[in-house]
CSV table of C-alpha atoms and ligand atoms in Angstrom, one decimal:
chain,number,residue,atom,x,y,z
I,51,UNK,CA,-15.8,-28.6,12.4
I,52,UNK,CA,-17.2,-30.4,9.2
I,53,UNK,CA,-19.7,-27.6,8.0
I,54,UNK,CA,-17.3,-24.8,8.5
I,55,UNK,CA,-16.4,-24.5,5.1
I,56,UNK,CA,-20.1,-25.0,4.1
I,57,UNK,CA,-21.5,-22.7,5.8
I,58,UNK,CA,-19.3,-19.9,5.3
I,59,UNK,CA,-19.7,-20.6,1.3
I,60,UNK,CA,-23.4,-20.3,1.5
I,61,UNK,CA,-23.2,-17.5,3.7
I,62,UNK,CA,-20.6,-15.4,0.8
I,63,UNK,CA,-23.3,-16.4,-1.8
I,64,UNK,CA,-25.9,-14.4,-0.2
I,65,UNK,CA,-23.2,-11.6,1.0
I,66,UNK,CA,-20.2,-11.1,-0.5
I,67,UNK,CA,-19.6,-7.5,-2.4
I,68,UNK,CA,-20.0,-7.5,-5.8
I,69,UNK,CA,-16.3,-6.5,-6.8
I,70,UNK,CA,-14.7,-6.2,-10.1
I,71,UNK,CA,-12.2,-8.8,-9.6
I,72,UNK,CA,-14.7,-11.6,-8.2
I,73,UNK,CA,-15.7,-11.4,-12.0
I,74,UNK,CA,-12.7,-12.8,-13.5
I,75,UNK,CA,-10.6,-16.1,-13.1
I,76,UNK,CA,-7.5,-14.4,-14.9
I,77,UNK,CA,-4.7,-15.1,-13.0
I,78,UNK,CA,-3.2,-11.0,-14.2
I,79,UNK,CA,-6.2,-9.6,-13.0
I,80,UNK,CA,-6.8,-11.0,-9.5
I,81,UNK,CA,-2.8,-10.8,-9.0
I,82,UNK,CA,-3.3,-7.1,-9.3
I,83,UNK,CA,-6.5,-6.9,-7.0
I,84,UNK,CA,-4.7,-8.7,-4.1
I,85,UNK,CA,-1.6,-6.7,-4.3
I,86,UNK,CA,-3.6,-3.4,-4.2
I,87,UNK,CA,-5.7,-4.3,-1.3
I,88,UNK,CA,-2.9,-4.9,0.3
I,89,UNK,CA,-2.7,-1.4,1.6
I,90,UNK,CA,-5.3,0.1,0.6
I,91,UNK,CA,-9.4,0.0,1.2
I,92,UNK,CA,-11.8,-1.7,-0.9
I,93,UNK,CA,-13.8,1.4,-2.0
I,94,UNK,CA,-10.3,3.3,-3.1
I,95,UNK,CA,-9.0,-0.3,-4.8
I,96,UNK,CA,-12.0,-0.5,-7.2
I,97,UNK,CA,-11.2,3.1,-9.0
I,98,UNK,CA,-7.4,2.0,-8.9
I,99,UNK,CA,-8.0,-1.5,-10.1
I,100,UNK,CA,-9.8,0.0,-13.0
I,101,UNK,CA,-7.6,2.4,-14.0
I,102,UNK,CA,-4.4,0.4,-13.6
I,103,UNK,CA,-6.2,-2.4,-16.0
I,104,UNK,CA,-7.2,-0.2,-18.1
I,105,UNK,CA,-3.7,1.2,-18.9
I,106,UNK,CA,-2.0,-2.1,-18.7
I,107,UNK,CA,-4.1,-4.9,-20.1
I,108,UNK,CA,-1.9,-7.9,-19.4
I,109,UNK,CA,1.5,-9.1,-18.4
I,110,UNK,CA,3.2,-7.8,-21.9
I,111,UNK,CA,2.0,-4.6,-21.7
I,112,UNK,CA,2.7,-3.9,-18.0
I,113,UNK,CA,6.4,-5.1,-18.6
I,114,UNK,CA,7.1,-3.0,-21.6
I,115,UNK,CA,6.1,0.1,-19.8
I,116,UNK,CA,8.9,2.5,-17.7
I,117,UNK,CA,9.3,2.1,-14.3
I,118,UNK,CA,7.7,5.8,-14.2
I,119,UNK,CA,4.3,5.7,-16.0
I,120,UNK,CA,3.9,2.7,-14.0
I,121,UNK,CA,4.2,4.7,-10.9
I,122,UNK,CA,2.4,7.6,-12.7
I,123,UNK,CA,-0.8,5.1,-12.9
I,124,UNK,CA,-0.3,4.1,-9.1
I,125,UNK,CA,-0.4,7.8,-7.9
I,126,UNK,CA,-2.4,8.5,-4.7
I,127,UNK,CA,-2.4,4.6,-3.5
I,128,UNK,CA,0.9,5.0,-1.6
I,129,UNK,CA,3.3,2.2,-0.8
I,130,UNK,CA,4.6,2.5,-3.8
I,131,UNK,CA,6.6,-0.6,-3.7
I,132,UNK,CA,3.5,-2.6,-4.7
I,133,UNK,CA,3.7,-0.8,-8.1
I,134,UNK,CA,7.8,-1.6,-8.2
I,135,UNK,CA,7.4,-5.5,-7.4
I,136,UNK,CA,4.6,-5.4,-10.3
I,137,UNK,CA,6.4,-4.0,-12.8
I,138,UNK,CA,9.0,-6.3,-11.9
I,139,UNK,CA,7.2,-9.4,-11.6
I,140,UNK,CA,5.6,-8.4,-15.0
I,141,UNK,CA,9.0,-8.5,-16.5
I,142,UNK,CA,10.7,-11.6,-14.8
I,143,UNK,CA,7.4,-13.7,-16.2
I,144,UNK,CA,8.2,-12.4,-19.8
I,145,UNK,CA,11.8,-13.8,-18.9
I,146,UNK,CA,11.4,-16.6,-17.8
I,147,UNK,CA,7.6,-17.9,-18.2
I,148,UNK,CA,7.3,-16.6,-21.6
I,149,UNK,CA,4.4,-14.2,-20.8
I,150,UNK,CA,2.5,-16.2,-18.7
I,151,UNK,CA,1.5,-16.2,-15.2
I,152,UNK,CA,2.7,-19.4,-13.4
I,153,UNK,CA,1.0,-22.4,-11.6
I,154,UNK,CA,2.9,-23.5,-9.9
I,155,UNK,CA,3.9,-22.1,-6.6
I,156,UNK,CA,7.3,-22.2,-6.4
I,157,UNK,CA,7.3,-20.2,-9.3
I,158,UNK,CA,4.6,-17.8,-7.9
I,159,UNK,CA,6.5,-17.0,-5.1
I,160,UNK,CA,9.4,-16.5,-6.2
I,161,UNK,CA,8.0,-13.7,-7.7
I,162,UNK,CA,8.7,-9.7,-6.6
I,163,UNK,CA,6.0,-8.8,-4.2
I,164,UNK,CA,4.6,-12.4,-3.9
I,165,UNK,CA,4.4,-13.4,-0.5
I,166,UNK,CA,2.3,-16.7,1.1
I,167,UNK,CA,-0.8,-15.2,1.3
I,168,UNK,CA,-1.0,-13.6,-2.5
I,169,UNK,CA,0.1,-16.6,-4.3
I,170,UNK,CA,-2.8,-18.9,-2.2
I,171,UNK,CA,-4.8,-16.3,-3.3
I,172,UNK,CA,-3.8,-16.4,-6.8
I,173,UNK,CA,-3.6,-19.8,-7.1
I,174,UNK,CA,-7.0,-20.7,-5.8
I,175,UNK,CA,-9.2,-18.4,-7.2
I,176,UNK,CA,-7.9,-18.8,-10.5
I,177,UNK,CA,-7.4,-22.6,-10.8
I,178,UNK,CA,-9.0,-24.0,-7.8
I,179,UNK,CA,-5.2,-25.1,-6.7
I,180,UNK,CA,-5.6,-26.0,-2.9
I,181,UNK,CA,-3.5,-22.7,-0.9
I,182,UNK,CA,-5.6,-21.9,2.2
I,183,UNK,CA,-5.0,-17.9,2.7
I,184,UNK,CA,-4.6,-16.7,5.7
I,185,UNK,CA,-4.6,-12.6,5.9
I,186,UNK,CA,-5.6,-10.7,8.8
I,187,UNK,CA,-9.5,-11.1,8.6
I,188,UNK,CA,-8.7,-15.2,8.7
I,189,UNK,CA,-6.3,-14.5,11.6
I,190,UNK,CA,-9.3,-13.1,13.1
I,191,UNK,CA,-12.0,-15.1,12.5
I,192,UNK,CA,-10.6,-19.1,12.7
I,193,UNK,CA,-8.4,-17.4,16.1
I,194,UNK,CA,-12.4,-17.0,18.2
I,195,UNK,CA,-14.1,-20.1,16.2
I,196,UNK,CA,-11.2,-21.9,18.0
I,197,UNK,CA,-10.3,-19.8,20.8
I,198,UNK,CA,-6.8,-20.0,19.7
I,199,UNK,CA,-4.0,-18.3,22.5
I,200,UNK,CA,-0.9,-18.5,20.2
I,201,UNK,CA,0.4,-15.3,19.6
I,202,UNK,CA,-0.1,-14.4,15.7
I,203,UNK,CA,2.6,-13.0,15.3
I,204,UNK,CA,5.2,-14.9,16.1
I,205,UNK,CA,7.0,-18.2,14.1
I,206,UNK,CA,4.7,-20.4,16.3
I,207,UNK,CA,2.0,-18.6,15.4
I,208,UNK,CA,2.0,-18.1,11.8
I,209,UNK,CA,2.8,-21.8,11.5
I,210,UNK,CA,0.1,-22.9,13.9
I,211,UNK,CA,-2.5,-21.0,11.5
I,212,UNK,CA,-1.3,-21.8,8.6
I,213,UNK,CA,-2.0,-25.5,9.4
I,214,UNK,CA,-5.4,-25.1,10.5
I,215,UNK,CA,-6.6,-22.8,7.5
I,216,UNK,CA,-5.0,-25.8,5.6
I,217,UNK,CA,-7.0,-28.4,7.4
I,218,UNK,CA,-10.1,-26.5,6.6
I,219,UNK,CA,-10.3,-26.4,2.8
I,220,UNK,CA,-13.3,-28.3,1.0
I,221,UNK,CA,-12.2,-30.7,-1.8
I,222,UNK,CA,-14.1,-28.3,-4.0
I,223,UNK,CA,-14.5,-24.5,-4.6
I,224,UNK,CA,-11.6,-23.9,-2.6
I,225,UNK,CA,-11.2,-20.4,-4.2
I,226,UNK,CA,-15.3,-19.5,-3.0
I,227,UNK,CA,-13.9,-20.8,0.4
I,228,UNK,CA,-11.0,-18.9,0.9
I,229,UNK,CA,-12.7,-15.8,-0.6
I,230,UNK,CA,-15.9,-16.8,1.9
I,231,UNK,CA,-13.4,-16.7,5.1
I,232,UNK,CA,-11.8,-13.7,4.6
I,233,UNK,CA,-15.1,-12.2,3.4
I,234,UNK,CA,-16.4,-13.4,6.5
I,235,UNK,CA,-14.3,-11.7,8.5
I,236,UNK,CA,-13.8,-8.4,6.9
I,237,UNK,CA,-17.8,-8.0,6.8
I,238,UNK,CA,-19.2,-10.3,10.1
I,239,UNK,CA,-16.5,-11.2,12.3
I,240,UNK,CA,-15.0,-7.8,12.7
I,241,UNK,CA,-12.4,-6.1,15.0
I,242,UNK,CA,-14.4,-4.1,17.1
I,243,UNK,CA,-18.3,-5.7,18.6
I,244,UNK,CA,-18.8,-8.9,16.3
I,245,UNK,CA,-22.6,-9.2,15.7
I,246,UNK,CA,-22.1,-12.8,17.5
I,247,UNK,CA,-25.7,-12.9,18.2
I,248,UNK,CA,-26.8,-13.3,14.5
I,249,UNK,CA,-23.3,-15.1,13.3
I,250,UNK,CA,-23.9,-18.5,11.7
I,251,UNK,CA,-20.9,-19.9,13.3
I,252,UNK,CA,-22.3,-19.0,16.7
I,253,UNK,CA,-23.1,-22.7,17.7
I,254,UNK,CA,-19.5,-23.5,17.1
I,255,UNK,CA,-17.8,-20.2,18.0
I,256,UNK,CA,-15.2,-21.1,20.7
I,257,UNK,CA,-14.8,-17.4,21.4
I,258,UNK,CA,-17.9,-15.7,20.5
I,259,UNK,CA,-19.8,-13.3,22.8
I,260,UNK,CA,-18.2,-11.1,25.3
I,261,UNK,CA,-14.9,-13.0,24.5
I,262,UNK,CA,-14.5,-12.0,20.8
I,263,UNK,CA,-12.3,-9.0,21.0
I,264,UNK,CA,-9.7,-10.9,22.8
I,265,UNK,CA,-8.6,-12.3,19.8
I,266,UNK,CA,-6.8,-12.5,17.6
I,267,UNK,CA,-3.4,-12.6,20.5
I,268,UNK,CA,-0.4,-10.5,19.4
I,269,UNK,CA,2.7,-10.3,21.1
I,270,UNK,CA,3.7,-7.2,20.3
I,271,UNK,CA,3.1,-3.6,18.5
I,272,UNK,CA,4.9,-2.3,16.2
I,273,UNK,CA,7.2,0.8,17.1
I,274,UNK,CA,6.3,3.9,15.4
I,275,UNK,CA,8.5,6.8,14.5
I,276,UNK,CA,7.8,9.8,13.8
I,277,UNK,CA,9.6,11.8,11.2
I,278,UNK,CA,9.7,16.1,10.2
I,279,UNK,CA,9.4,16.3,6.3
I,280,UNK,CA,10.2,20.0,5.7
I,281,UNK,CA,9.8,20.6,2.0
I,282,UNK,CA,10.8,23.9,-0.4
I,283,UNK,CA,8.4,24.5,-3.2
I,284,UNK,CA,10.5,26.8,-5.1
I,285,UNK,CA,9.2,29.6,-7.7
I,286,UNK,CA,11.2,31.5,-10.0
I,287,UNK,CA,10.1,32.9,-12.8
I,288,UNK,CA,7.1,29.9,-12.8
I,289,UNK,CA,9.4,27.6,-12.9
I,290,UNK,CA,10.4,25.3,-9.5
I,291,UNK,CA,13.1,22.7,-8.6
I,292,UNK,CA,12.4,18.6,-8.4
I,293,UNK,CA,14.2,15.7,-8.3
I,294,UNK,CA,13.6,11.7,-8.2
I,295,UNK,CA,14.0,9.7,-4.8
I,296,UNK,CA,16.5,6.7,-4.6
I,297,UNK,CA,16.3,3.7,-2.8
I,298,UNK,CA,16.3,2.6,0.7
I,299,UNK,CA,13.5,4.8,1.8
I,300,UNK,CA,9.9,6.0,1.3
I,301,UNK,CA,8.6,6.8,-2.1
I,302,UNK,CA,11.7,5.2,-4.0
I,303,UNK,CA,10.9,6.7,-7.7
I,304,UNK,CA,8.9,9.6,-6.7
I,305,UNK,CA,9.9,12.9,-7.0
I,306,UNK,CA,9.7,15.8,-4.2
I,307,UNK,CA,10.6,19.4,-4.0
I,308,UNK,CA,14.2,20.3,-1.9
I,309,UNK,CA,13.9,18.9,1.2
I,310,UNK,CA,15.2,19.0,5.0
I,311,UNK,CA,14.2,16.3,7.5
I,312,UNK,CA,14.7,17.0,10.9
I,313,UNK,CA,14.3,15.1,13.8
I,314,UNK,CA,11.8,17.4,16.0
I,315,UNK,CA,9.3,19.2,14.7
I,316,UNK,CA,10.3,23.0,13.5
I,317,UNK,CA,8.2,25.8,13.9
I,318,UNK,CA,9.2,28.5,10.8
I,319,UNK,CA,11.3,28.8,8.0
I,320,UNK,CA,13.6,31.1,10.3
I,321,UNK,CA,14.3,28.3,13.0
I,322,UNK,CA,14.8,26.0,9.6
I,323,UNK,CA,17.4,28.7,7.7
I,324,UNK,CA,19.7,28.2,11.1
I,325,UNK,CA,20.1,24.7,10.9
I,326,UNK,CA,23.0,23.1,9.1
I,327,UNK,CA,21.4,21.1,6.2
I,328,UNK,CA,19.8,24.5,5.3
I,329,UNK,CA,23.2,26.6,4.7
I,330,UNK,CA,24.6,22.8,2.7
I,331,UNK,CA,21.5,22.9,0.5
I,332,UNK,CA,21.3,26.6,-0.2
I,333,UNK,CA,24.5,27.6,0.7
I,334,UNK,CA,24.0,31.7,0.0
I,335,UNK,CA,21.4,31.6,-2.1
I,336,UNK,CA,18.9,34.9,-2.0
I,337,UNK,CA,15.7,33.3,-1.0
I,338,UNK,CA,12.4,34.8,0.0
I,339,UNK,CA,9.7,32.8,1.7
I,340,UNK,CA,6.5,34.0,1.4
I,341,UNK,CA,4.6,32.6,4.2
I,342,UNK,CA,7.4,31.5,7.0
I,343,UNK,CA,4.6,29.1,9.1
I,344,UNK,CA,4.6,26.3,7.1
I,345,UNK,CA,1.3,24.4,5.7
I,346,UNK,CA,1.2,20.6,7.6
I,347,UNK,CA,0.0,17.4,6.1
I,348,UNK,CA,0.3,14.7,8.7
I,349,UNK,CA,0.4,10.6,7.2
I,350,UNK,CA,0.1,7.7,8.7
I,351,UNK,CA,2.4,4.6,7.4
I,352,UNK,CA,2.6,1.2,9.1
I,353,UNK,CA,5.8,2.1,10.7
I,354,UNK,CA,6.5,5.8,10.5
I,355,UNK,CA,4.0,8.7,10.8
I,356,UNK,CA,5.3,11.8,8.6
I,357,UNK,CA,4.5,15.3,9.2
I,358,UNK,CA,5.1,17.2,5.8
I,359,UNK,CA,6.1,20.8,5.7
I,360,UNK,CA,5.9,22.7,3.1
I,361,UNK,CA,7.4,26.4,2.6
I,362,UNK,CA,6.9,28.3,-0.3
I,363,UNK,CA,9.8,30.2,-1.5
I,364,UNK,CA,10.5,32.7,-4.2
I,365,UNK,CA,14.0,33.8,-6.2
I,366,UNK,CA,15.4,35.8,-8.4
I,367,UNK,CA,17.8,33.5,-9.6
I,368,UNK,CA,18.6,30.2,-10.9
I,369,UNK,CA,19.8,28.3,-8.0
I,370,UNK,CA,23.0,26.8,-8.9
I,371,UNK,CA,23.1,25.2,-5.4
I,372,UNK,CA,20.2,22.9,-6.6
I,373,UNK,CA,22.6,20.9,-9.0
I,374,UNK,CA,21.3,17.5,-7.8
I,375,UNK,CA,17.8,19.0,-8.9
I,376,UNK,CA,16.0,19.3,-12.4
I,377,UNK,CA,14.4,22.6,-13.1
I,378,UNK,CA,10.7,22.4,-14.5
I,379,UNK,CA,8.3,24.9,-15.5
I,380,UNK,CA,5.2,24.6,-12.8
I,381,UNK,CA,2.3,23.4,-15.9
I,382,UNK,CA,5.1,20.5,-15.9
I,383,UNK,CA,4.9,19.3,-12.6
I,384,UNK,CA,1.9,16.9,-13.4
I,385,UNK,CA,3.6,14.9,-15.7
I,386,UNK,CA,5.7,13.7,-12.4
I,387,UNK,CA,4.7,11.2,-10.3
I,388,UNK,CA,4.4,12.4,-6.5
I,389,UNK,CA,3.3,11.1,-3.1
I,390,UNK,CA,0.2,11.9,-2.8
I,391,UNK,CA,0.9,15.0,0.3
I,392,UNK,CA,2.6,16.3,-2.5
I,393,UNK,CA,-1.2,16.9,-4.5
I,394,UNK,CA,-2.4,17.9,-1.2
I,395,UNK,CA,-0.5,20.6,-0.8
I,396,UNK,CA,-0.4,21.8,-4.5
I,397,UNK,CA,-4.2,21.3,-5.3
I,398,UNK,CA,-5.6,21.2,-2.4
M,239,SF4,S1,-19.7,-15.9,17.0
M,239,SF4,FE1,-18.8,-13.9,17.0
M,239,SF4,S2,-16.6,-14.3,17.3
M,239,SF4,FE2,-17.6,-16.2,16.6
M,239,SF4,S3,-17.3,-16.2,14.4
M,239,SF4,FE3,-19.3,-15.3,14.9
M,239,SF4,S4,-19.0,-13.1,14.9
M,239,SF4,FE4,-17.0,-14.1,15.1
């Protein structure tokens, strides 16, 4: 439809959220927008945003700082992989693009942490380069206007949309456009009851009505697990046990207290002291715990919801067992980056 694109620009005009990143056509600055609000929501993104400019200006400064203050500064956002890829990224441009963020979008992409969607995004908000995005508020809104049956996500899919989004852009303001779509469907065409009786696109709307919700078509959901998080938050003599998470799982750089996972969900620190991985992390250690029902924290991920634990134990003595661990005096345990169950459960 020829006034698609038209329409939906005037419409953003008059609507779209005044954010701090819609100010700004540096390339640094909407980079980091997109790849927080990846996972997170718009209200939480702003503070983050903020603060994450704030402390690293630009590509130089960002790439220059440790893996951990960069972590530090994403605290509370989760997916923490975001913050990785960025502090990567940050240093592969100083290698290899002298500082300076790309155009074209090869280059983009091949990026850490740049995927389709981020360097469209990039690319046409900050020099008008002609990348139609296509995130999940597009998926939504171009699958009713064309009552579209493909499966989103599959191959066929993902192509089939792609194409179409592509097909749609103006010859000018592409970056309003693709901001205007995706605008559109986070604020009009939403998930649940689209307000297709005062829609702009309701002429046109192939799907609009009673028919809305059944689109976008998926194929399948995603399997979730469930995983049993039962954390030690050791005292002795004010002072507890850490240690930094490796790779190939959640939280890869954070820290956490002594931990047991378990595959079903335990009850108290008795049922816990009987199990194997209890006697090979404390061996014989003298260990007191001071309330044996633990304190829950349940979190949702894309793919795994984790139920947290925590027990809180006291000693009299250093816990040689705990070799793998550093030793820190509580006041310290601030200057750590954690997940954020882990601030939960200490300050409430
Ligand atoms: S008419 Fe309804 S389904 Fe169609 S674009 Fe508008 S809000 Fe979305």
């Amino acid at each position: 439809m020829k006034n698609f694109s038209l329409l939906l620009r005037r419409w953003f005009v008059d609507n779209a959220r005044d954010l701090p990143w819609r100010h700004t056509t540096d390339p640094y600055h909407i980079w980091v927008s997109e790849i927080i609000l990846q996972q997170t929501r718009v209200a939480q993104g702003i503070e983050c945003y903020q603060r994450f400019i704030e402390r690293f200006r630009d590509i130089h400064t960002l790439s220059c700082a440790s893996e951990e203050e960069v972590l530090k500064c994403w605290e509370g956002m989760g997916y923490y992989s975001r913050a990785r890829n960025l502090h990567r990224a940050a240093q592969e441009m100083v290698r290899r693009f002298g500082g300076k963020f790309p155009q074209g979008y090869e280059d983009v992409r091949s990026l850490p942490g740049i995927g389709d969607y981020t360097a469209a995004a990039i690319l046409s908000f900050a020099w008008e380069q002609p990348y139609a995005v296509v995130d999940g508020n597009v998926y939504r809104l171009l699958s009713r206007f064309f009552a579209i049956e493909t499966p989103i996500d599959t191959t066929a899919g993902k192509k089939e949309f792609a194409n179409l989004a592509a097909s749609l852009l103006p010859e000018k303001e592409i970056g309003i456009h693709n901001q205007a779509v995706m605008e559109f469907g986070a604020l009009h065409c939403v998930p649940r009851r689209p307000n297709c009786t005062a829609c702009i696109l309701r002429d046109h709307c192939a799907a609009g009505g009673s028919n809305a919700e059944l689109f976008p078509v998926k194929q399948r959901r995603t399997a979730v697990r469930n995983r049993y998080l039962n954390y030690f938050y050791i005292l002795y003599k004010n002072n507890t046990w850490i240690r930094r998470r490796t790779e190939g799982d959640i939280w890869c750089g954070l820290y956490e207290f002594p931990l047991i996972e378990t595959s079903y969900a335990v009850t108290d620190f008795n049922e816990l002291t009987r199990t194997e991985d209890f006697r090979r992390l404390f061996g014989n250690a003298d260990l007191f715990c001071v309330s044996p029902f633990p304190i829950v924290f349940k979190h949702i991920l894309s793919h795994q919801t984790l139920f947290a634990s925590f027990y809180r134990i006291e000693t009299d003595t250093v816990l040689e067992e705990l070799s793998d661990f550093i030793c820190i005096a509580v006041e310290h345990l601030a200057d750590y980056p954690f997940p954020r169950l882990f601030h939960r459960y200490l300050y409430g």
